[in-house]
Amino acid sequence: MTPLLTYMDRPVEIAPGETVLEALLRAGIDAPSSCRTGNCQTCLRRAVQGTPPAESQNGLTEAQKAMGYFLPCICRPSSPLNVAPPDDAGARLPATVRSVEALAQDVVRLRIETEAFPYRPGQFLKLIASDGLERHYSIASHPEEDPFLEMHIRLHPGGRMSRHVMEIAKGHRLHVAGPLGTCFYEGVDKDQPLALIGAGTGLAPLYGVLRDALRQGHRGPIRLYHGARERKGLYLREELEALARARDNFDYAPASLDTGGDLAALALEAETQRASRTAYFLCGGENLVKRLKRDLFMSGASMKAIRSDVFSPASL
Amino acid sequence: MSSLYERLGGENAVNAAVELFYRKVLADGRIARFFDGVDMDDQIAKQKSFLTMAFGGPNRYTGLDMRNAHKKLVAKGLNDSHVDAVIENLNSTLRTLGVPEKEVKEVAALADSVRADVLGR
Ligand SMILES: Cc1cc2nc3c(=O)[nH]c(=O)nc-3n(C[C@H](O)[C@H](O)[C@H](O)COP(=O)(O)OP(=O)(O)OC[C@H]3O[C@@H](n4cnc5c(N)ncnc54)[C@H](O)[C@@H]3O)c2cc1C
Ligand code: HEM
Ligand code: FES
């Protein structure tokens, strides 16, 4: 019989009426908590197998719920759950490089093939080159349209994964794990305005979300703001301009610093008026995402309507 | 007599108040700096904890928990004037939502009752 509770595949005893948090702590598993009443979200964990009771997902976003996130301090499971830390990417899978192409001077498009990797466009994966060299990259492809996983990788001078990516070619083998992240088209009203704002390779997840929204029949206006340091860094520009001409409800607003464009200023000026009605996706560096998040929230956007991924550098 | 939390409308009241309250706090030059640097999504959840507690709702925080949660802020200079400012923002949030004066006062008194722990005295 499947045990009621497992943590990273290890069975954990849980008494009737006991919460998952209590059971984890009793088993000596490191499990942070604070309020223990389901408000502060300090204890957030993810069910990688099984369905957590609805009340244990109270207050979480639709994307978090869809990913199996729940609050252990108020979770009394009635069916088996396999629980993992919120950022656990799970087992690694082998993958093969299908192509590596330049998208801009310092951005490449990496396409890889792997078996059975269910994901939502806009999520990110862990790309594993070797032991000790793994980095997160957002997924720009669409699982129902593309027979590969696509990533847009900025080549940092001296960056370890950057250097590796420059050296690999079709047929090269590596590993992936995941997916992770809640930056995907879920919990968005089809008639709601949608604003996608990203800098540099922050376009990758937004490109995925854009295609998913269009595919799912989003009817509200969609505006994609893309920023780059230089005009030639606005990769996929022609394709996005063509899409904007072809679609009534899609607008593309590029901004490059060298021609005086300021992504945050451009986006905020257009968005503050409609912030309270719009669903946001923000992707890029920490400063940009923080500023946009705060300013949009102060302009009336609900925090639940703001999804974001910060492309923070890896710690090692 | 139903509890303060029930009279206010329970969890729905907390949900209605939380973003309004947090916007006021971030716009208040006296206290905004204490909320810098912490992720906004995490903060919103913490504010829900704060409001649930101030509304007299279910919570299991101890005085020690409150000391620990605000320890770093005390090190950054948190004092009575900041607690007053938070309570002021709480009052104006409740008034904006049309909460009767009697309940506004009860909430303020509840928040004030943990002042010593929050300030680590
Ligand atoms: C959730 C998430 C999603 C991400 N998605 C993408 C993506 O879609 N595309 C993408 O290109 N990257 C993405 N990143 C960043 C990526 O994971 C790596 O951090 C990045 O590619 C650098 O790795 P590296 O090994 O080449 O450089 P490292 O060897 O790790 O770093 C070398 C040097 O490069 C510089 N550097 C590294 N990262 C940054 C940065 N972000 N900004 C400024 N300078 C930096 C630093 O000076 C650093 O010392 C994402 C990160 C996260 C957390
Ligand atoms: C008036 C009484 C107060 C009460 C009842 C109260 C209550 C709380 C609660 C319940 C938490 C969440 C703790 C957790 O689960 O981690 C919290 C966190 C916090 N409080 Fe207060 N608080 C009070 C005053 C203040 C004041 C005056 C400030 C600053 C001006 C402040 C700033 C913060 C911050 C920044 C956090 C988050 C800390 C972190 O995430 O590490 N609080 N508070
Ligand atoms: S400990 Fe606060 S939500 Fe679980």
XYZ file of C-alpha atoms in Angstrom, chain A residues 21-198:
178
model
C 4.130 20.050 8.851
C 3.827 18.243 12.183
C 4.657 14.913 10.559
C 7.731 16.291 8.755
C 9.044 17.891 11.937
C 8.443 14.723 13.941
C 10.446 12.783 11.336
C 13.339 15.196 11.841
C 12.986 16.769 8.391
C 14.032 20.402 8.058
C 10.701 22.191 7.464
C 10.448 25.952 7.995
C 7.257 27.444 9.426
C 6.024 30.544 11.153
C 2.292 31.247 11.570
C 1.128 27.609 11.425
C -2.347 28.799 10.420
C -2.003 29.036 6.640
C -1.345 32.746 6.180
C 2.363 33.528 5.989
C 3.343 30.888 3.360
C 6.687 30.279 5.069
C 6.041 26.533 5.040
C 5.239 26.325 1.282
C 6.012 22.905 -0.217
C 5.113 21.123 -3.396
C 3.303 17.836 -3.936
C 5.181 16.203 -6.810
C 2.699 13.307 -6.697
C -0.848 13.309 -5.377
C -3.395 16.080 -4.946
C -3.269 18.211 -1.797
C -6.654 19.012 -0.178
C -8.108 22.256 -1.599
C -8.094 24.033 1.768
C -4.325 23.564 2.033
C -3.933 25.674 -1.148
C -5.964 28.584 0.169
C -4.461 31.948 -0.817
C -2.077 30.522 -3.442
C -2.152 31.613 -7.077
C -3.833 29.494 -9.755
C -0.409 28.699 -11.229
C 0.880 27.563 -7.833
C -2.186 25.362 -7.355
C -1.718 23.848 -10.805
C 1.870 22.989 -9.868
C 0.787 21.214 -6.666
C 2.040 23.826 -4.182
C 0.339 23.718 -0.783
C 0.740 24.812 2.842
C 1.851 21.871 5.054
C 0.808 23.625 8.296
C -2.883 23.331 7.353
C -2.672 20.165 5.273
C -4.295 16.981 6.586
C -4.006 14.637 3.605
C -6.651 12.043 2.811
C -4.852 10.550 -0.188
C -1.131 9.833 -0.775
C 1.196 12.807 -1.224
C 4.844 12.839 -2.247
C 6.246 16.137 -1.025
C 9.343 18.097 -2.072
C 10.889 21.494 -1.296
C 9.431 24.274 -3.486
C 12.531 24.619 -5.687
C 13.290 20.923 -6.108
C 13.682 20.151 -9.809
C 13.224 16.386 -9.463
C 15.004 13.666 -11.420
C 17.380 14.518 -14.249
C 16.578 13.345 -17.761
C 18.980 12.855 -20.673
C 18.625 15.322 -23.564
C 20.254 15.789 -26.960
C 21.120 19.076 -28.637
C 19.097 19.597 -31.814
C 20.483 23.001 -32.779
C 22.402 26.022 -31.514
C 21.874 29.220 -33.504
C 22.685 32.877 -32.969
C 19.672 35.115 -32.288
C 21.785 38.208 -31.613
C 25.446 38.939 -31.074
C 25.340 37.607 -27.508
C 22.182 35.482 -27.499
C 21.825 31.936 -28.814
C 18.787 29.780 -29.338
C 19.383 26.320 -27.952
C 16.977 23.583 -28.926
C 17.171 20.225 -27.270
C 15.203 17.008 -27.481
C 14.176 14.912 -24.538
C 11.563 12.309 -23.747
C 8.449 13.005 -21.701
C 9.053 16.436 -20.242
C 5.623 17.947 -19.545
C 5.827 21.728 -19.026
C 3.975 24.978 -19.513
C 5.527 27.665 -21.754
C 7.197 30.268 -19.539
C 8.372 27.823 -16.907
C 12.086 27.207 -16.550
C 14.249 24.124 -16.431
C 17.583 23.192 -14.997
C 20.154 22.615 -17.710
C 22.846 20.256 -16.491
C 26.111 20.198 -18.457
C 28.129 18.168 -15.977
C 28.379 17.658 -12.230
C 28.744 21.090 -10.717
C 27.631 22.974 -13.830
C 23.883 23.518 -13.884
C 21.906 26.681 -14.596
C 18.261 27.662 -14.906
C 16.843 28.636 -18.308
C 13.320 29.626 -19.254
C 11.389 27.678 -21.847
C 10.348 29.569 -24.970
C 8.864 26.615 -26.861
C 5.319 25.271 -26.752
C 4.741 21.604 -25.841
C 1.888 21.199 -28.331
C 3.618 22.960 -31.217
C 7.303 22.167 -30.923
C 9.003 18.760 -30.833
C 11.884 20.290 -28.836
C 12.614 22.459 -25.804
C 13.801 25.934 -26.758
C 15.911 28.246 -24.618
C 17.356 31.687 -25.301
C 20.746 31.915 -23.672
C 22.640 35.125 -23.162
C 26.369 34.544 -23.508
C 28.101 36.182 -20.559
C 31.807 36.778 -21.200
C 33.561 34.323 -18.921
C 30.322 32.688 -17.882
C 30.847 28.959 -17.289
C 27.600 27.722 -18.864
C 27.888 30.419 -21.532
C 31.261 29.044 -22.568
C 29.916 25.507 -22.588
C 26.947 26.459 -24.766
C 29.287 28.134 -27.282
C 31.192 24.879 -27.675
C 28.348 22.409 -28.118
C 26.712 21.351 -31.386
C 23.955 19.082 -32.704
C 24.076 15.640 -31.145
C 25.769 16.770 -27.916
C 24.291 15.101 -24.858
C 23.382 16.763 -21.588
C 20.679 16.573 -18.895
C 17.665 18.578 -17.846
C 15.493 18.599 -14.745
C 12.238 20.313 -13.918
C 10.169 22.131 -14.955
C 9.907 24.765 -12.253
C 8.278 28.153 -11.865
C 4.836 29.668 -12.014
C 5.306 32.213 -14.798
C 2.775 30.649 -17.161
C -0.644 31.364 -18.616
C -2.943 30.198 -15.815
C -5.554 32.067 -13.831
C -5.736 34.743 -16.535
C -9.157 35.855 -17.743
C -9.307 35.553 -21.556
C -10.797 39.055 -21.857
C -8.324 40.684 -19.488
C -5.515 42.919 -20.785
C -2.233 41.014 -20.701
C 1.129 42.762 -20.393
C 4.417 40.920 -20.879
C 7.496 42.894 -19.851
C 11.042 41.595 -20.150
